[in-house]
mmCIF file of C-alpha atoms in Angstrom:
data_model
loop_
_atom_site.group_PDB
_atom_site.id
_atom_site.type_symbol
_atom_site.label_atom_id
_atom_site.label_comp_id
_atom_site.label_asym_id
_atom_site.label_seq_id
_atom_site.Cartn_x
_atom_site.Cartn_y
_atom_site.Cartn_z
ATOM 1 C CA MET A 1 70.779 87.068 92.753
ATOM 2 C CA LEU A 2 70.560 90.863 93.143
ATOM 3 C CA SER A 3 69.607 91.348 89.494
ATOM 4 C CA ARG A 4 66.962 88.650 89.841
ATOM 5 C CA LEU A 5 65.510 90.260 92.960
ATOM 6 C CA ILE A 6 65.459 93.668 91.291
ATOM 7 C CA SER A 7 63.847 92.145 88.204
ATOM 8 C CA LYS A 8 61.193 90.277 90.151
ATOM 9 C CA THR A 9 60.539 93.185 92.515
ATOM 10 C CA ASN A 10 59.882 95.408 89.532
ATOM 11 C CA LEU A 11 57.659 92.751 87.971
ATOM 12 C CA ALA A 12 55.653 92.297 91.139
ATOM 13 C CA ALA A 13 55.193 96.006 91.830
ATOM 14 C CA ASN A 14 51.531 96.013 90.814
ATOM 15 C CA ALA A 15 49.170 94.245 88.477
ATOM 16 C CA ALA A 16 49.223 96.993 85.865
ATOM 17 C CA GLY A 17 52.988 97.271 85.753
ATOM 18 C CA VAL A 18 54.101 93.681 86.061
ATOM 19 C CA TYR A 19 55.814 92.676 82.865
ATOM 20 C CA ARG A 20 53.461 95.164 81.234
ATOM 21 C CA LEU A 21 51.138 92.327 80.279
ATOM 22 C CA ALA A 22 48.169 93.381 82.379
ATOM 23 C CA ALA A 23 48.348 96.965 81.117
ATOM 24 C CA ILE A 24 49.292 96.188 77.529
ATOM 25 C CA GLY A 25 46.588 93.561 77.215
ATOM 26 C CA GLN A 26 45.490 91.599 74.235
ATOM 27 C CA LYS A 27 46.466 94.048 71.502
ATOM 28 C CA ILE A 28 50.209 93.853 72.086
ATOM 29 C CA GLN A 29 50.066 90.115 72.674
ATOM 30 C CA GLN A 30 48.416 89.569 69.301
ATOM 31 C CA ARG A 31 51.026 91.722 67.588
ATOM 32 C CA SER A 32 53.800 89.475 68.857
ATOM 33 C CA ILE A 33 52.200 86.086 68.239
ATOM 34 C CA HIS A 34 53.773 83.928 65.529
ATOM 35 C CA PHE A 35 50.592 81.928 64.882
ATOM 36 C CA ALA A 36 46.845 82.435 64.574
ATOM 37 C CA PHE A 37 44.754 80.908 67.340
ATOM 38 C CA GLU A 38 41.780 78.912 66.098
ATOM 39 C CA PRO A 39 39.280 77.810 68.760
ATOM 40 C CA ASP A 40 38.082 74.238 69.040
ATOM 41 C CA GLN A 41 34.450 73.405 68.425
ATOM 42 C CA PRO A 42 32.264 74.129 71.479
ATOM 43 C CA VAL A 43 31.847 71.145 73.800
ATOM 44 C CA THR A 44 28.197 70.710 74.724
ATOM 45 C CA LYS A 45 28.329 67.421 76.637
ATOM 46 C CA TYR A 46 29.428 69.234 79.801
ATOM 47 C CA GLY A 47 26.448 71.588 79.817
ATOM 48 C CA GLU A 48 26.218 75.367 79.515
ATOM 49 C CA THR A 49 29.178 77.198 77.964
ATOM 50 C CA ARG A 50 30.437 80.773 78.128
ATOM 51 C CA ASN A 51 33.040 82.650 76.115
ATOM 52 C CA MET A 52 36.267 82.739 78.131
ATOM 53 C CA ASN A 53 39.887 83.447 77.455
ATOM 54 C CA LEU A 54 42.480 81.079 78.876
ATOM 55 C CA LEU A 55 42.961 83.211 81.981
ATOM 56 C CA GLN A 56 39.261 83.119 82.768
ATOM 57 C CA SER A 57 39.046 79.368 82.221
ATOM 58 C CA LEU A 58 41.804 78.823 84.796
ATOM 59 C CA THR A 59 40.138 81.217 87.215
ATOM 60 C CA SER A 60 36.902 79.275 86.752
ATOM 61 C CA ALA A 61 38.666 75.990 87.587
ATOM 62 C CA MET A 62 40.110 77.434 90.798
ATOM 63 C CA ASP A 63 36.787 79.059 91.698
ATOM 64 C CA ILE A 64 35.000 75.701 91.385
ATOM 65 C CA THR A 65 37.655 74.014 93.497
ATOM 66 C CA LEU A 66 37.521 76.620 96.254
ATOM 67 C CA GLU A 67 33.730 76.492 96.312
ATOM 68 C CA ASN A 68 33.440 72.689 96.392
ATOM 69 C CA ASP A 69 36.422 71.876 98.608
ATOM 70 C CA PRO A 70 36.671 73.731 101.945
ATOM 71 C CA THR A 71 40.283 72.546 102.343
ATOM 72 C CA ALA A 72 41.414 74.152 99.070
ATOM 73 C CA LEU A 73 44.108 76.854 99.190
ATOM 74 C CA VAL A 74 45.456 79.120 96.446
ATOM 75 C CA PHE A 75 48.644 81.084 97.082
ATOM 76 C CA GLY A 76 51.756 82.562 95.502
ATOM 77 C CA GLU A 77 53.452 85.877 94.829
ATOM 78 C CA ASP A 78 50.816 88.628 94.344
ATOM 79 C CA VAL A 79 48.023 86.066 94.029
ATOM 80 C CA ALA A 80 45.761 87.868 96.505
ATOM 81 C CA PHE A 81 45.155 90.886 94.268
ATOM 82 C CA GLY A 82 44.741 88.729 91.165
ATOM 83 C CA GLY A 83 48.298 87.897 90.172
ATOM 84 C CA VAL A 84 50.529 89.546 87.614
ATOM 85 C CA PHE A 85 48.471 88.067 84.783
ATOM 86 C CA ARG A 86 45.127 88.560 86.629
ATOM 87 C CA CYS A 87 44.481 84.823 86.838
ATOM 88 C CA THR A 88 43.151 84.843 90.410
ATOM 89 C CA VAL A 89 41.062 87.996 90.220
ATOM 90 C CA GLY A 90 38.219 88.057 92.750
ATOM 91 C CA LEU A 91 39.106 84.819 94.511
ATOM 92 C CA ARG A 92 40.421 86.426 97.717
ATOM 93 C CA ASP A 93 37.343 88.654 97.987
ATOM 94 C CA LYS A 94 35.085 85.636 97.510
ATOM 95 C CA TYR A 95 36.867 83.094 99.718
ATOM 96 C CA GLY A 96 38.902 85.161 102.160
ATOM 97 C CA SER A 97 42.550 85.866 102.807
ATOM 98 C CA ASP A 98 43.026 82.652 104.787
ATOM 99 C CA ARG A 99 42.399 80.597 101.634
ATOM 100 C CA VAL A 100 43.727 82.873 98.873
ATOM 101 C CA PHE A 101 46.845 84.747 99.931
ATOM 102 C CA ASN A 102 50.200 86.221 98.970
ATOM 103 C CA THR A 103 53.536 84.644 99.811
ATOM 104 C CA PRO A 104 57.050 86.058 100.121
ATOM 105 C CA LEU A 105 59.255 86.176 97.050
ATOM 106 C CA CYS A 106 60.667 82.712 97.679
ATOM 107 C CA GLU A 107 59.837 79.850 95.327
ATOM 108 C CA GLN A 108 61.461 77.258 97.558
ATOM 109 C CA GLY A 109 59.297 78.470 100.416
ATOM 110 C CA ILE A 110 56.142 78.458 98.288
ATOM 111 C CA VAL A 111 56.596 74.839 97.223
ATOM 112 C CA GLY A 112 57.881 73.728 100.609
ATOM 113 C CA PHE A 113 54.809 75.178 102.300
ATOM 114 C CA ALA A 114 52.597 73.658 99.584
ATOM 115 C CA ILE A 115 54.042 70.192 100.195
ATOM 116 C CA GLY A 116 53.371 70.528 103.898
ATOM 117 C CA ALA A 117 49.816 71.748 103.385
ATOM 118 C CA ALA A 118 49.061 68.982 100.880
ATOM 119 C CA SER A 119 50.524 66.280 103.102
ATOM 120 C CA ALA A 120 48.316 67.554 105.921
ATOM 121 C CA GLY A 121 45.221 67.053 103.760
ATOM 122 C CA ALA A 122 44.659 70.427 102.097
ATOM 123 C CA THR A 123 43.956 70.665 98.372
ATOM 124 C CA THR A 124 46.838 72.955 97.494
ATOM 125 C CA ILE A 125 47.242 75.139 94.393
ATOM 126 C CA ALA A 126 50.570 76.970 94.444
ATOM 127 C CA GLU A 127 51.507 79.531 91.802
ATOM 128 C CA ILE A 128 55.052 80.201 90.632
ATOM 129 C CA GLN A 129 54.877 83.650 89.062
ATOM 130 C CA PHE A 130 56.989 82.660 86.043
ATOM 131 C CA ALA A 131 58.209 79.156 85.187
ATOM 132 C CA ASP A 132 61.660 80.681 84.655
ATOM 133 C CA TYR A 133 61.878 81.190 88.430
ATOM 134 C CA ILE A 134 60.792 77.708 89.418
ATOM 135 C CA PHE A 135 64.391 76.502 89.731
ATOM 136 C CA PRO A 136 64.932 77.646 93.343
ATOM 137 C CA ALA A 137 62.110 75.194 94.118
ATOM 138 C CA PHE A 138 63.628 72.412 92.019
ATOM 139 C CA ASP A 139 64.855 70.465 95.027
ATOM 140 C CA GLN A 140 61.486 70.724 96.752
ATOM 141 C CA ILE A 141 59.637 69.447 93.668
ATOM 142 C CA VAL A 142 62.091 66.750 92.556
ATOM 143 C CA ASN A 143 63.489 65.512 95.861
ATOM 144 C CA GLU A 144 60.534 66.061 98.179
ATOM 145 C CA ALA A 145 57.134 66.232 96.429
ATOM 146 C CA ALA A 146 57.892 63.562 93.838
ATOM 147 C CA LYS A 147 59.351 61.111 96.370
ATOM 148 C CA PHE A 148 57.096 61.757 99.365
ATOM 149 C CA ARG A 149 54.873 58.715 98.901
ATOM 150 C CA TYR A 150 57.728 56.405 97.896
ATOM 151 C CA ARG A 151 60.055 57.162 100.755
ATOM 152 C CA SER A 152 57.294 56.680 103.341
ATOM 153 C CA GLY A 153 56.268 53.337 101.898
ATOM 154 C CA GLY A 154 52.869 54.750 100.981
ATOM 155 C CA LEU A 155 52.061 55.941 104.514
ATOM 156 C CA PHE A 156 52.146 59.623 103.544
ATOM 157 C CA ASP A 157 51.766 61.578 100.332
ATOM 158 C CA CYS A 158 51.310 65.104 98.986
ATOM 159 C CA GLY A 159 49.093 64.081 96.105
ATOM 160 C CA LYS A 160 46.783 67.045 96.624
ATOM 161 C CA LEU A 161 49.485 69.404 95.368
ATOM 162 C CA THR A 162 49.220 71.296 92.068
ATOM 163 C CA ILE A 163 51.877 73.814 91.036
ATOM 164 C CA ARG A 164 50.869 76.329 88.351
ATOM 165 C CA ALA A 165 53.482 78.258 86.347
ATOM 166 C CA PRO A 166 53.227 80.529 83.261
ATOM 167 C CA CYS A 167 55.763 79.414 80.642
ATOM 168 C CA SER A 168 57.028 79.718 77.073
ATOM 169 C CA ALA A 169 57.487 82.599 74.652
ATOM 170 C CA VAL A 170 55.299 85.673 74.853
ATOM 171 C CA GLY A 171 56.843 87.861 72.145
ATOM 172 C CA HIS A 172 59.042 90.056 74.329
ATOM 173 C CA GLY A 173 60.064 87.990 77.332
ATOM 174 C CA ALA A 174 63.785 87.545 76.709
ATOM 175 C CA LEU A 175 65.904 85.069 78.642
ATOM 176 C CA TYR A 176 64.126 85.252 82.028
ATOM 177 C CA HIS A 177 60.488 85.191 80.949
ATOM 178 C CA SER A 178 60.256 82.879 77.946
ATOM 179 C CA GLN A 179 61.590 79.491 79.001
ATOM 180 C CA SER A 180 59.918 76.101 78.718
ATOM 181 C CA PRO A 181 61.339 73.931 81.533
ATOM 182 C CA GLU A 182 59.153 70.847 81.067
ATOM 183 C CA ALA A 183 62.009 68.474 80.174
ATOM 184 C CA TYR A 184 63.751 69.042 83.513
ATOM 185 C CA PHE A 185 60.714 67.738 85.366
ATOM 186 C CA ALA A 186 59.786 65.019 82.858
ATOM 187 C CA HIS A 187 62.875 63.170 84.123
ATOM 188 C CA THR A 188 61.265 62.850 87.567
ATOM 189 C CA PRO A 189 59.123 59.842 88.523
ATOM 190 C CA GLY A 190 56.377 60.727 90.975
ATOM 191 C CA ILE A 191 55.013 63.907 89.425
ATOM 192 C CA LYS A 192 52.816 64.645 86.430
ATOM 193 C CA VAL A 193 53.634 67.429 83.965
ATOM 194 C CA VAL A 194 50.842 69.010 81.914
ATOM 195 C CA MET A 195 50.665 71.832 79.342
ATOM 196 C CA PRO A 196 47.325 72.787 77.710
ATOM 197 C CA ARG A 197 46.871 74.294 74.259
ATOM 198 C CA ASN A 198 43.546 76.116 74.687
ATOM 199 C CA CYS A 199 40.880 77.307 77.113
ATOM 200 C CA ILE A 200 38.630 74.227 77.119
ATOM 201 C CA GLN A 201 41.611 71.987 77.698
ATOM 202 C CA ALA A 202 43.144 74.293 80.316
ATOM 203 C CA LYS A 203 40.127 74.194 82.613
ATOM 204 C CA GLY A 204 39.490 70.464 82.278
ATOM 205 C CA LEU A 205 43.137 69.495 82.692
ATOM 206 C CA LEU A 206 43.692 71.839 85.639
ATOM 207 C CA LEU A 207 40.677 70.367 87.441
ATOM 208 C CA SER A 208 42.041 66.882 86.720
ATOM 209 C CA CYS A 209 45.451 67.861 88.117
ATOM 210 C CA ILE A 210 43.841 69.268 91.251
ATOM 211 C CA GLN A 211 41.929 66.037 91.824
ATOM 212 C CA ASP A 212 44.740 63.680 90.808
ATOM 213 C CA PRO A 213 46.324 61.684 93.671
ATOM 214 C CA ASN A 214 49.814 62.669 92.478
ATOM 215 C CA PRO A 215 51.654 66.009 92.628
ATOM 216 C CA CYS A 216 51.151 67.845 89.333
ATOM 217 C CA LEU A 217 53.081 70.600 87.571
ATOM 218 C CA PHE A 218 50.694 72.596 85.381
ATOM 219 C CA LEU A 219 52.534 74.757 82.842
ATOM 220 C CA GLU A 220 50.518 77.544 81.187
ATOM 221 C CA PRO A 221 51.665 79.087 77.854
ATOM 222 C CA LYS A 222 51.272 82.733 78.796
ATOM 223 C CA VAL A 223 50.992 84.006 75.235
ATOM 224 C CA LEU A 224 47.607 82.226 75.157
ATOM 225 C CA TYR A 225 46.282 83.877 78.320
ATOM 226 C CA ARG A 226 44.407 86.591 76.442
ATOM 227 C CA SER A 227 44.898 85.653 72.798
ATOM 228 C CA ALA A 228 42.966 82.367 73.156
ATOM 229 C CA GLU A 229 39.181 82.558 73.503
ATOM 230 C CA GLU A 230 36.665 79.722 73.316
ATOM 231 C CA GLU A 231 33.238 78.600 74.456
ATOM 232 C CA VAL A 232 34.176 76.908 77.735
ATOM 233 C CA PRO A 233 31.803 74.797 79.856
ATOM 234 C CA VAL A 234 30.762 76.782 82.917
ATOM 235 C CA GLY A 235 30.556 73.849 85.322
ATOM 236 C CA GLU A 236 33.041 71.250 86.487
ATOM 237 C CA TYR A 237 34.452 68.738 84.013
ATOM 238 C CA LEU A 238 37.591 66.613 83.896
ATOM 239 C CA LEU A 239 39.823 65.770 80.945
ATOM 240 C CA PRO A 240 42.047 62.680 81.187
ATOM 241 C CA LEU A 241 45.707 63.087 82.067
ATOM 242 C CA GLY A 242 48.222 61.020 80.128
ATOM 243 C CA LYS A 243 46.089 60.989 76.978
ATOM 244 C CA ALA A 244 47.163 62.702 73.755
ATOM 245 C CA ASP A 245 44.634 64.408 71.480
ATOM 246 C CA VAL A 246 44.612 63.737 67.731
ATOM 247 C CA VAL A 247 43.689 67.259 66.614
ATOM 248 C CA PHE A 248 43.667 66.448 62.882
ATOM 249 C CA GLU A 249 44.062 63.124 61.134
ATOM 250 C CA GLY A 250 46.455 62.670 58.209
ATOM 251 C CA ASN A 251 48.342 60.053 56.200
ATOM 252 C CA ASP A 252 51.844 61.255 55.291
ATOM 253 C CA VAL A 253 53.509 62.896 58.317
ATOM 254 C CA THR A 254 52.839 62.861 62.066
ATOM 255 C CA LEU A 255 53.302 66.239 63.758
ATOM 256 C CA VAL A 256 53.612 66.154 67.563
ATOM 257 C CA GLY A 257 53.685 69.122 69.927
ATOM 258 C CA TYR A 258 52.096 70.566 73.047
ATOM 259 C CA GLY A 259 51.035 73.940 74.373
ATOM 260 C CA THR A 260 51.523 76.887 72.046
ATOM 261 C CA GLN A 261 53.355 74.810 69.468
ATOM 262 C CA VAL A 262 50.204 72.861 68.603
ATOM 263 C CA HIS A 263 48.820 76.005 66.973
ATOM 264 C CA VAL A 264 51.996 76.379 64.930
ATOM 265 C CA LEU A 265 51.641 72.757 63.798
ATOM 266 C CA LYS A 266 48.019 73.347 62.825
ATOM 267 C CA GLU A 267 49.225 76.078 60.465
ATOM 268 C CA VAL A 268 52.007 73.795 59.234
ATOM 269 C CA ARG A 269 49.369 71.201 58.353
ATOM 270 C CA LYS A 270 47.527 73.683 56.139
ATOM 271 C CA LEU A 271 50.703 74.923 54.517
ATOM 272 C CA ALA A 272 51.963 71.399 53.833
ATOM 273 C CA MET A 273 48.745 70.467 52.063
ATOM 274 C CA GLU A 274 48.571 73.693 50.045
ATOM 275 C CA GLU A 275 52.232 73.847 48.977
ATOM 276 C CA LEU A 276 53.356 70.215 49.017
ATOM 277 C CA GLY A 277 50.191 68.146 48.797
ATOM 278 C CA VAL A 278 51.268 66.438 52.032
ATOM 279 C CA SER A 279 48.673 65.197 54.520
ATOM 280 C CA CYS A 280 49.741 65.754 58.138
ATOM 281 C CA GLU A 281 48.330 64.253 61.328
ATOM 282 C CA VAL A 282 48.547 66.710 64.240
ATOM 283 C CA ILE A 283 48.827 65.321 67.775
ATOM 284 C CA ASP A 284 48.705 67.390 70.959
ATOM 285 C CA LEU A 285 50.563 65.568 73.714
ATOM 286 C CA ALA A 286 48.852 67.668 76.461
ATOM 287 C CA THR A 287 50.400 65.542 79.230
ATOM 288 C CA ILE A 288 54.181 65.434 79.023
ATOM 289 C CA LEU A 289 54.614 63.073 81.954
ATOM 290 C CA PRO A 290 53.296 60.434 81.594
ATOM 291 C CA TRP A 291 53.078 60.902 77.819
ATOM 292 C CA ASP A 292 50.823 58.915 75.524
ATOM 293 C CA SER A 293 53.312 56.904 73.472
ATOM 294 C CA ASP A 294 50.608 54.541 72.189
ATOM 295 C CA THR A 295 48.746 57.272 70.303
ATOM 296 C CA VAL A 296 51.951 58.689 68.814
ATOM 297 C CA CYS A 297 53.327 55.293 67.766
ATOM 298 C CA LYS A 298 50.005 54.256 66.231
ATOM 299 C CA SER A 299 50.087 57.413 64.121
ATOM 300 C CA VAL A 300 53.703 56.896 63.009
ATOM 301 C CA GLU A 301 52.942 53.305 62.037
ATOM 302 C CA LYS A 302 50.408 54.796 59.625
ATOM 303 C CA THR A 303 52.368 57.797 58.286
ATOM 304 C CA GLY A 304 55.943 56.489 58.454
ATOM 305 C CA ARG A 305 57.250 59.969 59.281
ATOM 306 C CA LEU A 306 57.494 61.961 62.532
ATOM 307 C CA LEU A 307 58.209 65.588 63.301
ATOM 308 C CA VAL A 308 58.300 66.687 66.949
ATOM 309 C CA SER A 309 58.388 70.380 67.797
ATOM 310 C CA HIS A 310 58.664 72.422 70.995
ATOM 311 C CA GLU A 311 59.998 75.822 72.045
ATOM 312 C CA ALA A 312 62.547 74.473 74.532
ATOM 313 C CA PRO A 313 66.135 73.922 73.320
ATOM 314 C CA LEU A 314 66.906 70.941 71.098
ATOM 315 C CA THR A 315 69.512 69.145 73.215
ATOM 316 C CA GLY A 316 67.887 67.193 76.024
ATOM 317 C CA GLY A 317 64.451 68.497 75.076
ATOM 318 C CA PHE A 318 61.421 66.247 75.447
ATOM 319 C CA ALA A 319 61.349 65.729 71.680
ATOM 320 C CA ALA A 320 64.413 63.551 72.133
ATOM 321 C CA GLU A 321 62.499 61.183 74.426
ATOM 322 C CA ILE A 322 59.639 60.959 71.933
ATOM 323 C CA ALA A 323 62.051 60.329 69.063
ATOM 324 C CA ALA A 324 63.875 57.586 71.003
ATOM 325 C CA LYS A 325 60.656 55.796 71.887
ATOM 326 C CA VAL A 326 59.246 55.982 68.363
ATOM 327 C CA GLN A 327 62.529 54.826 66.839
ATOM 328 C CA ARG A 328 62.446 51.786 69.113
ATOM 329 C CA GLU A 329 58.785 50.920 68.555
ATOM 330 C CA CYS A 330 58.293 51.954 64.918
ATOM 331 C CA PHE A 331 61.708 51.364 63.364
ATOM 332 C CA LEU A 332 60.399 49.178 60.530
ATOM 333 C CA ASN A 333 57.633 51.668 59.743
ATOM 334 C CA LEU A 334 59.861 54.732 59.386
ATOM 335 C CA GLU A 335 60.404 56.079 55.872
ATOM 336 C CA CYS A 336 63.022 58.642 56.955
ATOM 337 C CA PRO A 337 64.856 59.940 60.036
ATOM 338 C CA ILE A 338 62.736 61.568 62.734
ATOM 339 C CA GLU A 339 62.866 65.363 62.665
ATOM 340 C CA ARG A 340 63.025 67.611 65.738
ATOM 341 C CA VAL A 341 62.197 71.296 65.216
ATOM 342 C CA CYS A 342 62.927 73.065 68.485
ATOM 343 C CA GLY A 343 64.523 76.124 70.044
ATOM 344 C CA TYR A 344 68.264 76.631 69.732
ATOM 345 C CA ASP A 345 70.822 75.581 72.344
ATOM 346 C CA THR A 346 71.245 79.150 73.558
ATOM 347 C CA PRO A 347 69.631 81.336 76.203
ATOM 348 C CA PHE A 348 66.311 82.690 74.970
ATOM 349 C CA PRO A 349 67.025 85.962 73.123
ATOM 350 C CA HIS A 350 65.024 89.180 73.202
ATOM 351 C CA ILE A 351 65.032 91.007 69.861
ATOM 352 C CA PHE A 352 65.996 87.790 68.072
ATOM 353 C CA GLU A 353 63.026 85.822 69.435
ATOM 354 C CA PRO A 354 61.419 85.509 65.954
ATOM 355 C CA PHE A 355 64.569 83.706 64.783
ATOM 356 C CA TYR A 356 64.714 81.468 67.851
ATOM 357 C CA ILE A 357 61.209 80.066 67.938
ATOM 358 C CA PRO A 358 60.394 76.946 65.872
ATOM 359 C CA ASP A 359 57.965 78.625 63.496
ATOM 360 C CA LYS A 360 55.958 77.112 60.669
ATOM 361 C CA TRP A 361 58.655 77.821 58.077
ATOM 362 C CA LYS A 362 61.229 75.748 59.947
ATOM 363 C CA CYS A 363 58.670 72.957 60.255
ATOM 364 C CA ILE A 364 57.820 73.094 56.550
ATOM 365 C CA SER A 365 61.515 72.830 55.685
ATOM 366 C CA ALA A 366 61.723 69.717 57.860
ATOM 367 C CA ILE A 367 58.692 68.189 56.117
ATOM 368 C CA LYS A 368 60.340 68.789 52.736
ATOM 369 C CA ARG A 369 63.457 66.993 53.930
ATOM 370 C CA MET A 370 61.386 64.045 55.107
ATOM 371 C CA MET A 371 59.355 63.781 51.911
ATOM 372 C CA ASN A 372 62.485 64.010 49.756
ATOM 373 C CA TYR A 373 64.553 61.555 51.777
#
């Protein structure tokens, strides 16, 4: 506990010093990325667009919410001055310290307060500074927020609650700042779990989470905060929760991922075609709970092969749930065993991070095994 407090106190010292991300900026992030970010085509149906990185798209979503909803609150550790990643910059100055404010270093307290505020009718956006430190709030999320409506027989709920948390590998995060905890929460009925892959998706999905009548956990791949840039609609727009996105169509292998890993799979698709002549269909799950099994199964019925990839450890990872469902629904369509390319069953390493992450070369090796089965 003492080492954690020292670690987090150092991280939260100031915006420039926290985890060195704010000061180091985009240049160092790009040096450590194991994939190349390619923006989606601009979306014009939602009106005017502006170039934003992922941080700015999230800030825009919260700005719209605070402006349109007088009950909306944004809070967390160091949120008032903009947060350690600068995701809430300017919001306190614009909306006041009674609506955008700092909290003590206590994740259980943050989520407990958020549940109370949401159940009282406030649109509540709570930030956990790093997803790695969400576990002190595990009981509040799993035993309180997720069950609030059920245990009251529908008389009360905290459906206006959204919990944001930066997650996943960043290139130099080591064991306490690189974890992907989505599978822990995907086991919990009553909440929704979402992880975007880019800026357009991040804003639209966050706004959907904020307006959804269920508590939502919104996990943000922090390596994309500054490395991802796209033309993002300026105004309000919603993207559907629980719906996967077929990023690229293909015929031979279905590749499924979410968050950062989608960009790895996009590179795998190119490599597989160039080196193996294999056509891959890339699917971004986007919503982990509830996940879109129909889209994935429809794809596997066509390709006969499935590779699922995420940064979290292999054992008990969400890829196992996807594999089990597809095996049950598409057994007669499968041409080979389902492959899972994931992190190792070890704590997340520091200097050995490049060996830990499920990069494109590990995925290509899995595709070769499937095609040669």
